[in-house]
Coordinates of C-alpha atoms and ligand atoms in Angstrom, one line a residue:
X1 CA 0.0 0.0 0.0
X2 CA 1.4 3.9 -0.7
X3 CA 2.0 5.8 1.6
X4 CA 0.7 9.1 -0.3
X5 CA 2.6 12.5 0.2
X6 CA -0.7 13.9 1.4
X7 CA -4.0 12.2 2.1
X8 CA -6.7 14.9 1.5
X9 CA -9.2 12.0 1.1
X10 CA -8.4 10.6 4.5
X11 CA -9.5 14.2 6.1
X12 CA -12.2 14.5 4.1
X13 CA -13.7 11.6 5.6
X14 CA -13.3 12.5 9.0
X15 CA -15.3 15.4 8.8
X16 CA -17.6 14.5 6.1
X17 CA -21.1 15.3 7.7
X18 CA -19.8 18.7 8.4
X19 CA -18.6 19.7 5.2
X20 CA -21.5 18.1 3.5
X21 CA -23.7 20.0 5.1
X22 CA -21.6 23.6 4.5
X23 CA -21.5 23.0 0.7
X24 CA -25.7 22.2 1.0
X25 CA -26.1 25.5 3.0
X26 CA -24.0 27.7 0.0
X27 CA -26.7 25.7 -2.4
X28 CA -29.5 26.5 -0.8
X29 CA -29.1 30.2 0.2
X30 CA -27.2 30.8 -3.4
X31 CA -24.6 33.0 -1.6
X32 CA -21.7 32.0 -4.0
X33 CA -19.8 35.1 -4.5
X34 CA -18.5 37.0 -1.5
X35 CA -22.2 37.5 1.0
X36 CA -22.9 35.6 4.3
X37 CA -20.7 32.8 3.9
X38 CA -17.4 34.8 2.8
X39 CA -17.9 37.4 5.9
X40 CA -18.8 35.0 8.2
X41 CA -15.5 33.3 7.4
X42 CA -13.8 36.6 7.3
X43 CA -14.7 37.5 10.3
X44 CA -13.6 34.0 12.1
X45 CA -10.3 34.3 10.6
X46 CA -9.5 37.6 11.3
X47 CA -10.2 36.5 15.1
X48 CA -8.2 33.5 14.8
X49 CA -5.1 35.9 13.7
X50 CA -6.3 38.3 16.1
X51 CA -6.0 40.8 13.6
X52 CA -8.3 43.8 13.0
X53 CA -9.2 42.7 9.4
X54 CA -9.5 39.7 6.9
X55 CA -10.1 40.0 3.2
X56 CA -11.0 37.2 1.0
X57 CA -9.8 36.8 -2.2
X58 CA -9.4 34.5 -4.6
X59 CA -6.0 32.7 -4.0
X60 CA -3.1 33.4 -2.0
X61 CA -1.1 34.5 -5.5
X62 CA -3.8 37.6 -5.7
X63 CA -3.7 38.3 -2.0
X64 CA 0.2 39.3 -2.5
X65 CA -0.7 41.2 -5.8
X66 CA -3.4 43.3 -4.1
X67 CA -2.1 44.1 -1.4
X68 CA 1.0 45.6 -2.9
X69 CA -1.3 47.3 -5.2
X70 CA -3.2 48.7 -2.6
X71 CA 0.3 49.9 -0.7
X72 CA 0.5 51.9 -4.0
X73 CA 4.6 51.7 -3.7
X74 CA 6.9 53.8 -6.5
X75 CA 6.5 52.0 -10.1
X76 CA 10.0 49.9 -10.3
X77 CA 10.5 49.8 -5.9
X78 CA 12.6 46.6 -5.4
X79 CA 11.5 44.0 -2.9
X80 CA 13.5 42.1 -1.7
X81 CA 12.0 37.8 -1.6
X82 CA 13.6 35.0 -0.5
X83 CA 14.9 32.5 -3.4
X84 CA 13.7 29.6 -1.6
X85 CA 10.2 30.0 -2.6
X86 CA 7.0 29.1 -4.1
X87 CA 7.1 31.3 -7.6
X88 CA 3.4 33.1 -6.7
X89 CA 5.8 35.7 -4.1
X90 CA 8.1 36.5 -7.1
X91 CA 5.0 36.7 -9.6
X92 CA 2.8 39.1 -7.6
X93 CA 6.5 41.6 -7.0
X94 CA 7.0 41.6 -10.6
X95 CA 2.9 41.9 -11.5
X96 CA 2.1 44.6 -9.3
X97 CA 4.7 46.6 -11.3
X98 CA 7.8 46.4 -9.1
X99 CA 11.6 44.9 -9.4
X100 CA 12.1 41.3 -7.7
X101 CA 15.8 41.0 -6.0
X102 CA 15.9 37.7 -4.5
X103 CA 18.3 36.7 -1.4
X104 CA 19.8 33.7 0.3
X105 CA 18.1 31.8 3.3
X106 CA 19.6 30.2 6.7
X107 CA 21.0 27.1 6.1
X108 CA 18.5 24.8 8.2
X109 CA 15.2 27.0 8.6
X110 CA 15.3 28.2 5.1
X111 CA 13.6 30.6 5.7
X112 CA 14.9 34.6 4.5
X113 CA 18.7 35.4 5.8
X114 CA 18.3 38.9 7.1
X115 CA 22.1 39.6 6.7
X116 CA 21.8 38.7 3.1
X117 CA 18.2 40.5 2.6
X118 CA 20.5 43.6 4.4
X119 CA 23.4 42.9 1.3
X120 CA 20.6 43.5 -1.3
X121 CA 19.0 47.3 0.1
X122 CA 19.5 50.1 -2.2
X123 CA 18.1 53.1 -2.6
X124 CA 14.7 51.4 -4.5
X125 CA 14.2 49.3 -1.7
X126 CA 10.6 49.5 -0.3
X127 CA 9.8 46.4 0.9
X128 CA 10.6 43.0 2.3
X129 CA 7.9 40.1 1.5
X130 CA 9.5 37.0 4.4
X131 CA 8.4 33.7 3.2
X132 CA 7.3 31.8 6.1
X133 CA 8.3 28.7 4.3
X134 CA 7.3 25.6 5.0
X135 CA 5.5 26.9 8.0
X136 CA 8.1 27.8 9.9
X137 CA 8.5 31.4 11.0
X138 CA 10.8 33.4 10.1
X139 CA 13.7 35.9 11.6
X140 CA 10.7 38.5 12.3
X141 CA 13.2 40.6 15.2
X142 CA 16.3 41.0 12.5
X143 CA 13.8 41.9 9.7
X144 CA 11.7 44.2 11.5
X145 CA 15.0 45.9 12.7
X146 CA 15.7 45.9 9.2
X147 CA 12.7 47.1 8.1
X148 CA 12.9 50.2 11.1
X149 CA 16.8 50.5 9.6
X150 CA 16.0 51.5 6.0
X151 CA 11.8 52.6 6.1
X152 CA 10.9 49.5 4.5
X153 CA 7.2 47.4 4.5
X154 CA 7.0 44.3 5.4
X155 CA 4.6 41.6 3.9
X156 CA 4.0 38.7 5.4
X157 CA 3.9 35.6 3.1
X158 CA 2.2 33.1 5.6
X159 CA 0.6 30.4 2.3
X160 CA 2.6 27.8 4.3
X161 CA 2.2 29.1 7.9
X162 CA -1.6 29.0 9.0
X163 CA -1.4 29.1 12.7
X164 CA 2.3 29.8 13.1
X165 CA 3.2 32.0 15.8
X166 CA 6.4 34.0 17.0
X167 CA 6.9 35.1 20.1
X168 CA 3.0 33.9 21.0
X169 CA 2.0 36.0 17.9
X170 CA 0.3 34.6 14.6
X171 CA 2.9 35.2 11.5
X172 CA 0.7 37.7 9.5
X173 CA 0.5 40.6 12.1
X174 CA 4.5 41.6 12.3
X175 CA 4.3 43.5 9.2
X176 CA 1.7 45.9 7.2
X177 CA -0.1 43.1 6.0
X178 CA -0.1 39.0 5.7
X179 CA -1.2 37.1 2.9
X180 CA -2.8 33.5 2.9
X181 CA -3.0 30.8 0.2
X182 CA -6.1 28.1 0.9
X183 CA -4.8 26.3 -2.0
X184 CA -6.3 22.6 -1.0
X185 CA -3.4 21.2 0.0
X186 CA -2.3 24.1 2.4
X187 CA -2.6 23.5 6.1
X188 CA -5.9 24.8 5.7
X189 CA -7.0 24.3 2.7
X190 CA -10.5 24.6 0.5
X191 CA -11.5 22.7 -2.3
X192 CA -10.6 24.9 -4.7
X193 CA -8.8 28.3 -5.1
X194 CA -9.1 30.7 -2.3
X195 CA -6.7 33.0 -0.4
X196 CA -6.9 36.2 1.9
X197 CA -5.1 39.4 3.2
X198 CA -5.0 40.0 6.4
X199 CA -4.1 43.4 8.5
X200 CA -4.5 45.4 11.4
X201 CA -5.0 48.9 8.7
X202 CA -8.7 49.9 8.2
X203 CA -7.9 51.6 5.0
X204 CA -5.3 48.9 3.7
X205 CA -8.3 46.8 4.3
X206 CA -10.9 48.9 2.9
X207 CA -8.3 49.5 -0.5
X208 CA -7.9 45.1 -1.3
X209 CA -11.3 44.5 -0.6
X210 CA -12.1 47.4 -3.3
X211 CA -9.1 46.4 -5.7
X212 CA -10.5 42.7 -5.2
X213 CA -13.9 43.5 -6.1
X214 CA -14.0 46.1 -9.3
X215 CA -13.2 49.0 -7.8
X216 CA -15.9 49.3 -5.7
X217 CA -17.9 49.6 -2.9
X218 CA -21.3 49.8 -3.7
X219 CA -22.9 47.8 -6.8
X220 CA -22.1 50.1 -9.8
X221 CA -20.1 52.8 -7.8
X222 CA -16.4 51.9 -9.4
X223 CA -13.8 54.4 -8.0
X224 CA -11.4 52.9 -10.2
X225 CA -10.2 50.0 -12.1
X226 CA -9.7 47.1 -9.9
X227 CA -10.2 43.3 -10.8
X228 CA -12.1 40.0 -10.0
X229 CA -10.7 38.2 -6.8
X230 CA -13.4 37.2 -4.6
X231 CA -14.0 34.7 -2.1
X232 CA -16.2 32.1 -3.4
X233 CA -19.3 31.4 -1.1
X234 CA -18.5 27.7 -1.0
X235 CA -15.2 27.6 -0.4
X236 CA -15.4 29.9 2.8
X237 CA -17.9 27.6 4.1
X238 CA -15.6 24.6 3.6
X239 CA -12.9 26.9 5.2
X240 CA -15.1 28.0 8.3
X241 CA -15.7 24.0 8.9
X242 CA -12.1 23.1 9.1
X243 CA -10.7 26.3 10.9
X244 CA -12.6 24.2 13.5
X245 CA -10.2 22.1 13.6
X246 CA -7.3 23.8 12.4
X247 CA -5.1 23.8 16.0
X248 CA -5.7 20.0 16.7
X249 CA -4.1 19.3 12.8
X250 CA -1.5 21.6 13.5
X251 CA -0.9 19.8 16.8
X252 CA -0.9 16.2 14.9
X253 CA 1.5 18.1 12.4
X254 CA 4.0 19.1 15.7
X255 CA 3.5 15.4 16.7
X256 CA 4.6 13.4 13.7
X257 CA 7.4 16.1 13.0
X258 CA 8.6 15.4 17.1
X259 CA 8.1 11.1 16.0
X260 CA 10.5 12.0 13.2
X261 CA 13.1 13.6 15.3
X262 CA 13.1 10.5 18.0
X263 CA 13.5 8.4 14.7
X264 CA 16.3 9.9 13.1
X265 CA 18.2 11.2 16.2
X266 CA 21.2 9.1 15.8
X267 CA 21.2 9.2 11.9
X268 CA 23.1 11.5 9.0
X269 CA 19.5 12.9 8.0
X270 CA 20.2 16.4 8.6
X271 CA 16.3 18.0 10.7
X272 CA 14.8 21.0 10.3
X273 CA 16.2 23.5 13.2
X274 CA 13.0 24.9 14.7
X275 CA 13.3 28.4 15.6
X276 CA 13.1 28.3 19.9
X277 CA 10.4 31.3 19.9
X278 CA 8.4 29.9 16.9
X279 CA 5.5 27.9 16.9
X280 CA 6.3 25.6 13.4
X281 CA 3.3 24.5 11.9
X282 CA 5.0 21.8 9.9
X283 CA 3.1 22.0 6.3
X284 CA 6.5 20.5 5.2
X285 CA 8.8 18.6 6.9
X286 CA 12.3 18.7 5.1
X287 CA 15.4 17.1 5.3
X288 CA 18.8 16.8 3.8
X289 CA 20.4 13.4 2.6
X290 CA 23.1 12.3 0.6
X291 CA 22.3 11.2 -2.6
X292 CA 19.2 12.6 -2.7
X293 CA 17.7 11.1 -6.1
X294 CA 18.8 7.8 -5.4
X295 CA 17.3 8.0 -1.6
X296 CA 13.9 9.6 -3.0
X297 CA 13.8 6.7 -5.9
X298 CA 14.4 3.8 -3.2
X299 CA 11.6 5.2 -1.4
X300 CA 9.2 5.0 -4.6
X301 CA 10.1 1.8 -5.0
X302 CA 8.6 0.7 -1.4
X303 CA 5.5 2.8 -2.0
X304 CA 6.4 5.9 -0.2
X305 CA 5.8 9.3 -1.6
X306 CA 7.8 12.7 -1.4
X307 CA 8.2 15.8 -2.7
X308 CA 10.8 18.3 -3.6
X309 CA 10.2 21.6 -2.5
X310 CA 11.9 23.1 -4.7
X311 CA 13.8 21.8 -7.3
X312 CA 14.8 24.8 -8.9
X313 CA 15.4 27.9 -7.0
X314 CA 13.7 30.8 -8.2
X315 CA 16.2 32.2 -10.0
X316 CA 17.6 29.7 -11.9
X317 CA 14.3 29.2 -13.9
X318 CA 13.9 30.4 -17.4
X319 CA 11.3 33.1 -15.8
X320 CA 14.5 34.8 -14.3
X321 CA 17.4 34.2 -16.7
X322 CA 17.2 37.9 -17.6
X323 CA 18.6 38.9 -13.7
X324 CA 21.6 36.8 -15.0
X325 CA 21.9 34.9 -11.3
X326 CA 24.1 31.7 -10.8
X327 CA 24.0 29.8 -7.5
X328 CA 26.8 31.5 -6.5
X329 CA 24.6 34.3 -4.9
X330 CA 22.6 32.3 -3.2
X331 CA 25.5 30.0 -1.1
X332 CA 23.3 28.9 2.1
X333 CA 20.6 27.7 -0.3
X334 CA 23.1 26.1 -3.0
X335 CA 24.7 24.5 -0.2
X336 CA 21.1 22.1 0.6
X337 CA 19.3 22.9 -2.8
X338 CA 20.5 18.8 -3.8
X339 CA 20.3 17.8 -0.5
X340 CA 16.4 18.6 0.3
X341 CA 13.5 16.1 0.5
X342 CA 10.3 16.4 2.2
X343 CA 9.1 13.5 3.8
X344 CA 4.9 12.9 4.1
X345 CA 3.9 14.6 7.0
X346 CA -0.4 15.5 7.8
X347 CA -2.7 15.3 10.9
X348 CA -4.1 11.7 9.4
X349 CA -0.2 10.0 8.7
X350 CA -0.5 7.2 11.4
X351 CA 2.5 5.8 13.5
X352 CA 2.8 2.7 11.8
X353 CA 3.0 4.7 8.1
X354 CA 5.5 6.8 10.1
X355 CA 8.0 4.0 11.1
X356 CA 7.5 2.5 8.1
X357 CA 8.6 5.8 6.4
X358 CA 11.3 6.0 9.1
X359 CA 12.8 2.4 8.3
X360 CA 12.5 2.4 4.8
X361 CA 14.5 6.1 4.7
X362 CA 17.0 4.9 7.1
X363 CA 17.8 1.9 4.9
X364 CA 17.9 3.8 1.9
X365 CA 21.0 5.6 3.3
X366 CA 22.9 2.6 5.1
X367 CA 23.0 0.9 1.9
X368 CA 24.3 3.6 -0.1
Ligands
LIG1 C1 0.8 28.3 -2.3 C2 1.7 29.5 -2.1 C3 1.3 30.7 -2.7 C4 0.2 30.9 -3.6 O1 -1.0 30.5 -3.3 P1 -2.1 30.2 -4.4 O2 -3.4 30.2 -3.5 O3 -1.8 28.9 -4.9 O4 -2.2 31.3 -5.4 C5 2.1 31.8 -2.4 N1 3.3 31.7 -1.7 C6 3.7 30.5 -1.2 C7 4.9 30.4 -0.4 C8 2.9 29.3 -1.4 O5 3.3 28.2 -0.9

C-alpha cells in the first residue's frame, strides 16, 4: 500500500457530515460570491489571527498582488523575496509593477537570511515580502529591525504558515499586511482556489477588498479599475468548517514532526532546526540526505511518496534568466538545494506509516 505524500481524502472523511452540510447551506441560500458565507469566514479568521481585518480573495497569488497594489509603492520599488520559494511571491513583485531582487536563506530553517536581505537594500528598496516557508517562522526581530533600519514594509507571506506563531503572535500581524494561500493542499486548505489578506490597517483593508472586487464599494459605484478576486461562497464555508479544527491538525503536524526527530536522532539525515520562539506548523517537513535522487527513488520503490520543494530555485528558472543569477549568490541555499527532501507529514499519517517511512529512509541511506 502507498503511503501518499498527502492524504486529503483521509481528512475529508473525518469530517464529512460537516462539510456536506456547509456545501448544502452555500446551495440553498445561493450566496456563491462573497455574502454571508465569505464574511462569516472573514470575520472568524481575522479573530483566529487576532487581527483587526481579513479580506477574502481569490487565491493566495492575488492576495500578494493586491495588497502591494493597494500599498501603492513607486512603479519599479525593489522588494526584496527570499529564493527559496514558491514562484506566486516573485510573480505578484513583478505583476504589481515592481523589481524582484531575490536573497539567500539560513542554512537549516530556510527561511529569509536577514544579513543577506540587508546585502541586497538600495536606494529602491521598499519592501521586504519574508516567506514563512514551509510553516516555519521566520527571523521576524532581525527583519523588523531591518525594516525600522532602511523605512521598509514588510509583507508577510504566511501560504505555508496557518497558525504559526512567534513570540506567542500569529505570522501575519508583524508587518503591514499578511497574505494567505487556501490552496487545497495548504494547512488549511479549500476545495478549490481561495486566499486572503489579512491586517490590522482599516484603510489597507478597505483598499484590497475594493481592488479585489472592481473598484468598488457599492454595486455600480467603481472608484477605479480594480479586478475579480473574490472569495467564493463555498469555499469559505468549507474553510469555516475546518478552521474548527485547524489547531488540533497543527498539533498532529507538531506530533509526527517530534516522531520523526526520535526516529532519526542518531542518523546523518540532517532536521529542520525549529526556531526556539516559533510555533512551526509543519506544512513541510524537510530534510537533507546524501544522494538525494537515489534515496527519493528507493523510497518509490517501497511505495512511499515525497516531494521536492523546490527543485529549482527561483532564480535559476527560465522566468528569471534575464537577472543573469548563478548559485553562487545564493550559497546557504546552493549549499542544501541537492540535499532537500520532504518526507509525508499530515494530521491523518499514522504511527505505523510513520516507522514505516522511518525504516525504509533509514535503509535507503545505510545501503548507499
Ligand atoms: C501556495 C503558495 C502561494 C500561492 O497561493 P495560491 O493560492 O496557490 O495562489 C504563495 N506563496 C507561497 C509560499 C505558497 O506556498
Amino acid at each position: 500500500m502507498t503511503i501518499p505524500f498527502l492524504d486529503l481524502q483521509a481528512q475529508y472523511r473525518a469530517i464529512k457530515s460537516e462539510i456536506d452540510g456547509a456545501i448544502a447551506a452555500v446551495i440553498a441560500d445561493c450566496a456563491f460570491i462573497n455574502g454571508y458565507y465569505a464574511n462569516t469566514f472573514e470575520t472568524e479568521f481575522a479573530a483566529y489571527q487576532q487581527t483587526a481585518h481579513c479580506v477574502g480573495v481569490g487565491n493566495g497569488t492575488d492576495a500578494l498582488e493586491i495588497i502591494l497594489e493597494a500599498l501603492d509603492l513607486p512603479t519599479g520599488s525593489e522588494i526584496i523575496i527570499p529564493a527559496n520559494t514558491f514562484i506566486a511571491t516573485s510573480e505578484a513583485v513583478a505583476r504589481a509593477g515592481h523589481t524582484v531582487v531575490f536573497c539567500d536563506c539560513e542554512p537549516l530553517t530556510y527561511t529569509i537570511s536577514v544579513a543577506s536581505a540587508r546585502k541586497r537594500i538600495t536606494g529602491k528598496t521598499r519592501a521586504i515580502i519574508p516567506v514563512h516557508l514551509y510553516g516555519q517562522p521566520c527571523d521576524m526581530d532581525g527583519l523588523a529591525a531591518l525594516a525600522d533600519e532602511f523605512g521598509l514594509k514588510i509583507i508577510e507571506d504566511c501560504a505555508q504558515a496557518h497558525g504559526a506563531e512567534y513570540h506567542g503572535k500569529r505570522v501575519g500581524t508583524f508587518g503591514v499586511a499578511g497574505t494567505f494561500s487556501f490552496y487545497p493542499g495548504k494547512n488549511l486548505g479549500a476545495y478549490g482556489d481561495a486566499g486572503a489578506i489579512v491586517t490590522n490597517s482599516k484603510e489597507l483593508a478597505i483598499q484590497c477588498r475594493m481592488i479585489a472586487n472592481h473598484g468598488r464599494t457599492a454595486k455600480y459605484d467603481h472608484q477605479f479599475e480594480g479586478r475579480n478576486s473574490r472569495m467564493d461562497g463555498i469555499q469559505a464555508a468549507i474553510l469555516s468548517v475546518k478552521l474548527r479544527h485547524l489547531d488540533a491538525w497543527t498539533e498532529a503536524r507538531r506530533e509526527v514532526a517530534a516522531r520523526y526527530r526520535t526516529l532519526f536522532e542518531d542518523s546523518s539525515i540532517a532536521l529542520p532546526e525549529e526556531r526556539e520562539m516559533a510555533r512551526h506548523v509543519y506544512h513541510l517537513f524537510v530534510v537533507q540526505v546524501d544522494e538525494r535522487e537515489a534515496v527519493q527513488e528507493y523510497l518509490k520503490k517501497n511505495s512511499i511518496e515525497t516531494g521536492i520543494h523546490y527543485p529549482i530555485p527561483l532564480p535559476m528558472l527560465a522566468a528569471y534568466r534575464h537577472l543573469g543569477h548563478t548559485m553562487a549568490d545564493f550559497p546557504m541555499l546552493a549549499s542544501s538545494v541537492n540535499r532537500i527532501i520532504s518526507l509525508p507529514i499530515y494530521p491523518e499519517l499514522s504511527e505505523d506509516h510513520i516507522v514505516t517511512i522511518a525504516k525504509t529512509l533509514s535503509k535507503a541511506i545505510g545501503g548507499l
